[in-house]
Amino acid sequence: MSELYLLTTIADRRLLPRFVSLYQDRGIQVNLITLGYGTVSGAGAAMFLNQSEKAVCFALVTMETWREAKRGLRQSLKIDVPGVGIAFLVPVSSIGGRRELAFLTDGQSFTRGEESELKGTERELIVIIGNQGYNELIMDAAREAGAYGGTVVHARGTGMERAEKFLGISLASEKDMIFIVTKTSQRDRIMQKIMMQAGMETPAKAIAFSLPVTDTAGLRLLDDEDEDKVPAAPAAEPAQ
């Protein structure tokens, strides 16, 4: 059984082509790239990432593929040298659809097994990748299934020419990434609703997957609202 992880890489924008090339040489398809900038200053800047422009890229990997890529990051790109970049993994809980899974893991040996490495988490982060400009369609579907809200990040998809091989369609490069934190019990319902109303058969062309969340803060109001919605238990019948 293989486990699947979201590989997130943060690096200086000028170094991004070298990271992408290294990953592709090892069968890792970088699916999304978004831009940002470092915020660390003072003494910490030398150790981590300074205030230069950054690129963040995302890919799904197996542990076997990651181990090979990690060796390359250390040997070829010297990632352990301060300021070069950082890369980290987060276990994936589930993928919305078999075709979408094949598209996201193209080039890697992956055998689908149990869906989550972290068991018993109360919340999940659903990540939706859709064509830019359709975030309201996606969020309307998510809200119908019980989601409260989401956060949208603009990104650029790479390797979109591979989509026709797995999905039978062409995909636009400009993407929206939408992040929704929800209860684990609501995850499947929300993802299914999104795939039905904003999936590959719609203009949004959305793909969804989820990541386990081990702890949260700032969601107590939503928990209280959920408790208010729970119907009261029926009164006990009087003893005869």
Tab-separated table of C-alpha atoms in Angstrom:
chain	number	residue	atom	x	y	z
A	1	MET	CA	0.000	0.000	0.000
A	2	SER	CA	1.270	3.469	-0.873
A	3	GLU	CA	0.535	6.636	1.060
A	4	LEU	CA	-0.039	9.889	-0.771
A	5	TYR	CA	1.238	13.302	0.351
A	6	LEU	CA	0.940	16.926	-0.708
A	7	LEU	CA	4.460	18.187	-1.360
A	8	THR	CA	4.743	21.936	-0.799
A	9	THR	CA	7.919	23.728	-1.873
A	10	ILE	CA	8.757	27.363	-1.095
A	11	ALA	CA	11.758	28.842	-2.883
A	12	ASP	CA	13.205	31.995	-4.367
A	13	ARG	CA	11.338	32.686	-7.620
A	14	ARG	CA	14.592	32.683	-9.579
A	15	LEU	CA	15.312	29.124	-8.448
A	16	LEU	CA	11.863	27.768	-9.252
A	17	PRO	CA	12.776	26.362	-12.713
A	18	ARG	CA	15.532	24.280	-11.112
A	19	PHE	CA	13.121	22.836	-8.531
A	20	VAL	CA	10.496	22.031	-11.162
A	21	SER	CA	13.099	20.402	-13.425
A	22	LEU	CA	14.429	18.255	-10.567
A	23	TYR	CA	10.934	17.109	-9.661
A	24	GLN	CA	10.015	16.292	-13.257
A	25	ASP	CA	13.187	14.242	-13.680
A	26	ARG	CA	11.955	12.094	-10.781
A	27	GLY	CA	8.439	11.647	-12.087
A	28	ILE	CA	6.830	14.365	-9.961
A	29	GLN	CA	4.347	16.546	-11.790
A	30	VAL	CA	4.180	20.013	-10.235
A	31	ASN	CA	0.473	20.737	-10.511
A	32	LEU	CA	0.215	24.312	-9.237
A	33	ILE	CA	2.451	27.330	-8.753
A	34	THR	CA	1.575	30.517	-6.876
A	35	LEU	CA	3.684	33.543	-5.963
A	36	GLY	CA	4.397	35.315	-2.684
A	37	TYR	CA	7.168	36.920	-0.674
A	38	GLY	CA	9.119	36.127	2.474
A	39	THR	CA	8.299	37.948	5.716
A	40	VAL	CA	11.110	36.810	8.031
A	41	SER	CA	13.425	39.648	9.058
A	42	GLY	CA	16.278	40.246	11.457
A	43	ALA	CA	18.350	37.359	12.764
A	44	GLY	CA	15.881	34.763	11.483
A	45	ALA	CA	16.170	35.874	7.853
A	46	ALA	CA	19.587	34.287	7.366
A	47	MET	CA	18.425	30.949	8.732
A	48	PHE	CA	15.100	30.724	6.908
A	49	LEU	CA	13.758	32.654	3.924
A	50	ASN	CA	14.353	36.385	3.603
A	51	GLN	CA	12.040	39.025	2.172
A	52	SER	CA	12.764	38.274	-1.506
A	53	GLU	CA	10.028	37.188	-3.898
A	54	LYS	CA	8.984	33.577	-3.457
A	55	ALA	CA	7.298	30.876	-5.467
A	56	VAL	CA	5.192	28.151	-3.871
A	57	CYS	CA	4.559	24.957	-5.807
A	58	PHE	CA	2.360	21.977	-5.011
A	59	ALA	CA	2.519	18.344	-6.130
A	60	LEU	CA	1.193	15.003	-4.922
A	61	VAL	CA	3.855	12.383	-4.168
A	62	THR	CA	4.306	8.930	-2.696
A	63	MET	CA	6.859	8.431	0.055
A	64	GLU	CA	9.111	6.443	-2.294
A	65	THR	CA	9.116	9.266	-4.842
A	66	TRP	CA	9.715	11.848	-2.113
A	67	ARG	CA	12.783	10.047	-0.758
A	68	GLU	CA	14.406	10.147	-4.190
A	69	ALA	CA	13.473	13.812	-4.681
A	70	LYS	CA	14.775	14.699	-1.211
A	71	ARG	CA	18.199	13.292	-2.091
A	72	GLY	CA	18.214	15.440	-5.209
A	73	LEU	CA	17.161	18.559	-3.293
A	74	ARG	CA	20.059	18.101	-0.898
A	75	GLN	CA	22.720	17.029	-3.380
A	76	SER	CA	21.869	19.062	-6.481
A	77	LEU	CA	20.059	22.133	-5.177
A	78	LYS	CA	21.732	22.338	-1.733
A	79	ILE	CA	18.368	22.975	-0.121
A	80	ASP	CA	19.909	22.791	3.359
A	81	VAL	CA	21.873	25.990	2.657
A	82	PRO	CA	19.960	28.887	4.287
A	83	GLY	CA	17.842	30.866	1.852
A	84	VAL	CA	17.606	28.248	-0.901
A	85	GLY	CA	14.158	26.979	0.031
A	86	ILE	CA	12.118	24.532	2.062
A	87	ALA	CA	9.970	21.522	1.149
A	88	PHE	CA	7.540	19.620	3.368
A	89	LEU	CA	4.861	16.912	3.201
A	90	VAL	CA	1.287	16.728	4.471
A	91	PRO	CA	-0.593	13.396	4.251
A	92	VAL	CA	-3.577	13.347	1.898
A	93	SER	CA	-6.847	11.935	3.227
A	94	SER	CA	-8.869	11.482	0.061
A	95	ILE	CA	-9.105	12.322	-3.640
A	96	GLY	CA	-12.345	13.175	-5.425
A	97	GLY	CA	-12.389	10.700	-8.331
A	98	ARG	CA	-10.256	7.956	-9.896
A	99	ARG	CA	-9.445	9.898	-13.078
A	100	GLU	CA	-8.406	12.890	-11.008
A	101	LEU	CA	-6.166	10.665	-8.879
A	102	ALA	CA	-4.470	9.286	-12.000
A	103	PHE	CA	-3.918	12.824	-13.291
A	104	LEU	CA	-2.402	14.064	-10.024
A	105	THR	CA	-0.068	11.057	-9.575
A	106	ASP	CA	1.002	10.623	-13.206
A	107	GLY	CA	4.572	9.262	-13.424
A	108	GLN	CA	4.609	7.664	-9.979
A	109	SER	CA	4.012	4.110	-8.859
A	110	PHE	CA	0.944	4.414	-6.657
A	111	THR	CA	-1.351	1.729	-5.274
A	112	ARG	CA	-4.502	3.077	-3.718
A	113	GLY	CA	-4.974	1.872	-0.164
A	114	GLU	CA	-6.603	3.304	2.937
A	115	GLU	CA	-7.423	6.937	2.516
A	116	SER	CA	-5.788	8.587	5.518
A	117	GLU	CA	-2.602	8.115	7.496
A	118	LEU	CA	-3.874	10.198	10.414
A	119	LYS	CA	-6.889	8.556	12.009
A	120	GLY	CA	-9.485	10.152	14.244
A	121	THR	CA	-8.984	13.787	13.184
A	122	GLU	CA	-12.112	15.847	13.768
A	123	ARG	CA	-11.533	18.295	10.920
A	124	GLU	CA	-10.174	18.224	7.378
A	125	LEU	CA	-8.835	20.816	4.963
A	126	ILE	CA	-10.501	20.402	1.578
A	127	VAL	CA	-8.404	21.794	-1.279
A	128	ILE	CA	-10.210	22.483	-4.551
A	129	ILE	CA	-8.409	23.328	-7.784
A	130	GLY	CA	-10.661	24.901	-10.416
A	131	ASN	CA	-10.555	27.165	-13.428
A	132	GLN	CA	-10.096	30.790	-12.460
A	133	GLY	CA	-13.325	32.746	-12.105
A	134	TYR	CA	-15.542	29.888	-10.924
A	135	ASN	CA	-14.892	30.075	-7.186
A	136	GLU	CA	-18.474	31.198	-6.474
A	137	LEU	CA	-19.873	28.178	-8.317
A	138	ILE	CA	-17.590	25.935	-6.268
A	139	MET	CA	-18.428	27.653	-2.982
A	140	ASP	CA	-22.184	27.558	-3.690
A	141	ALA	CA	-21.920	23.785	-4.072
A	142	ALA	CA	-19.840	23.493	-0.898
A	143	ARG	CA	-22.303	25.607	1.119
A	144	GLU	CA	-25.206	23.451	-0.014
A	145	ALA	CA	-23.399	20.511	1.599
A	146	GLY	CA	-22.770	22.350	4.867
A	147	ALA	CA	-19.519	24.274	4.348
A	148	TYR	CA	-19.401	27.727	5.961
A	149	GLY	CA	-16.806	29.482	3.802
A	150	GLY	CA	-13.473	29.213	2.055
A	151	THR	CA	-10.328	31.099	1.088
A	152	VAL	CA	-9.324	31.603	-2.565
A	153	VAL	CA	-5.719	31.736	-3.805
A	154	HIS	CA	-4.851	32.397	-7.440
A	155	ALA	CA	-2.341	30.003	-8.985
A	156	ARG	CA	-1.067	28.720	-12.317
A	157	GLY	CA	-1.416	25.090	-13.303
A	158	THR	CA	1.472	23.270	-14.983
A	159	GLY	CA	1.395	20.199	-17.188
A	160	MET	CA	-2.202	20.922	-18.147
A	161	GLU	CA	-1.578	19.257	-21.519
A	162	ARG	CA	-1.628	15.923	-19.642
A	163	ALA	CA	-5.271	16.438	-18.703
A	164	GLU	CA	-6.615	15.111	-21.990
A	165	LYS	CA	-4.809	11.801	-21.443
A	166	PHE	CA	-6.490	11.173	-18.086
A	167	LEU	CA	-9.603	13.359	-18.102
A	168	GLY	CA	-10.471	13.512	-21.790
A	169	ILE	CA	-10.559	17.318	-21.737
A	170	SER	CA	-8.230	20.303	-21.988
A	171	LEU	CA	-7.656	22.479	-18.935
A	172	ALA	CA	-6.878	26.185	-18.657
A	173	SER	CA	-3.625	27.131	-16.946
A	174	GLU	CA	-5.020	29.918	-14.765
A	175	LYS	CA	-6.427	28.367	-11.593
A	176	ASP	CA	-8.113	29.187	-8.312
A	177	MET	CA	-7.186	27.161	-5.232
A	178	ILE	CA	-9.932	27.143	-2.609
A	179	PHE	CA	-9.276	26.061	0.980
A	180	ILE	CA	-12.193	24.923	3.159
A	181	VAL	CA	-11.840	23.679	6.740
A	182	THR	CA	-14.704	21.397	7.693
A	183	LYS	CA	-15.658	18.618	10.042
A	184	THR	CA	-14.439	15.190	8.948
A	185	SER	CA	-18.013	13.926	9.058
A	186	GLN	CA	-18.964	16.516	6.404
A	187	ARG	CA	-15.940	16.001	4.138
A	188	ASP	CA	-17.327	13.380	1.762
A	189	ARG	CA	-20.669	15.161	1.374
A	190	ILE	CA	-18.977	18.470	0.530
A	191	MET	CA	-16.503	16.922	-1.908
A	192	GLN	CA	-19.246	14.935	-3.654
A	193	LYS	CA	-21.399	18.041	-4.015
A	194	ILE	CA	-18.488	20.012	-5.487
A	195	MET	CA	-17.676	17.251	-7.970
A	196	MET	CA	-21.344	17.007	-8.991
A	197	GLN	CA	-21.944	20.731	-9.486
A	198	ALA	CA	-18.453	22.057	-10.319
A	199	GLY	CA	-16.493	18.995	-11.438
A	200	MET	CA	-14.963	17.990	-14.755
A	201	GLU	CA	-18.300	18.064	-16.571
A	202	THR	CA	-18.775	21.778	-15.780
A	203	PRO	CA	-16.918	24.962	-16.828
A	204	ALA	CA	-15.218	25.055	-13.394
A	205	LYS	CA	-13.357	21.742	-14.087
A	206	ALA	CA	-12.721	21.338	-10.350
A	207	ILE	CA	-10.516	18.702	-8.706
A	208	ALA	CA	-10.746	18.188	-4.938
A	209	PHE	CA	-8.677	16.449	-2.299
A	210	SER	CA	-8.459	16.693	1.487
A	211	LEU	CA	-5.782	16.889	4.168
A	212	PRO	CA	-6.151	15.932	7.848
A	213	VAL	CA	-6.223	18.787	10.378
A	214	THR	CA	-4.890	17.821	13.808
A	215	ASP	CA	-6.032	20.907	15.742
A	216	THR	CA	-7.778	24.243	15.215
A	217	ALA	CA	-8.487	27.591	16.829
A	218	GLY	CA	-11.086	30.139	15.847
A	219	LEU	CA	-13.823	27.667	14.913
A	220	ARG	CA	-15.678	27.499	18.232
A	221	LEU	CA	-18.591	29.579	16.958
A	222	LEU	CA	-19.183	27.030	14.203
A	223	ASP	CA	-19.049	24.215	16.759
A	224	ASP	CA	-21.600	26.036	18.917
A	225	GLU	CA	-23.887	26.508	15.908
A	226	ASP	CA	-23.649	22.810	15.104
A	227	GLU	CA	-24.610	21.942	18.661
A	228	ASP	CA	-27.632	24.265	18.425
A	229	LYS	CA	-28.807	22.364	15.329
A	230	VAL	CA	-28.804	18.991	17.108
A	231	PRO	CA	-32.464	18.118	17.934
A	232	ALA	CA	-33.319	17.480	21.537
A	233	ALA	CA	-33.724	13.858	22.558
A	234	PRO	CA	-37.368	12.763	22.836
A	235	ALA	CA	-38.829	12.614	26.302
A	236	ALA	CA	-38.815	9.198	27.912
A	237	GLU	CA	-42.087	7.317	28.007
A	238	PRO	CA	-43.596	7.151	31.488
A	239	ALA	CA	-43.189	3.805	33.202
A	240	GLN	CA	-46.302	1.598	33.128
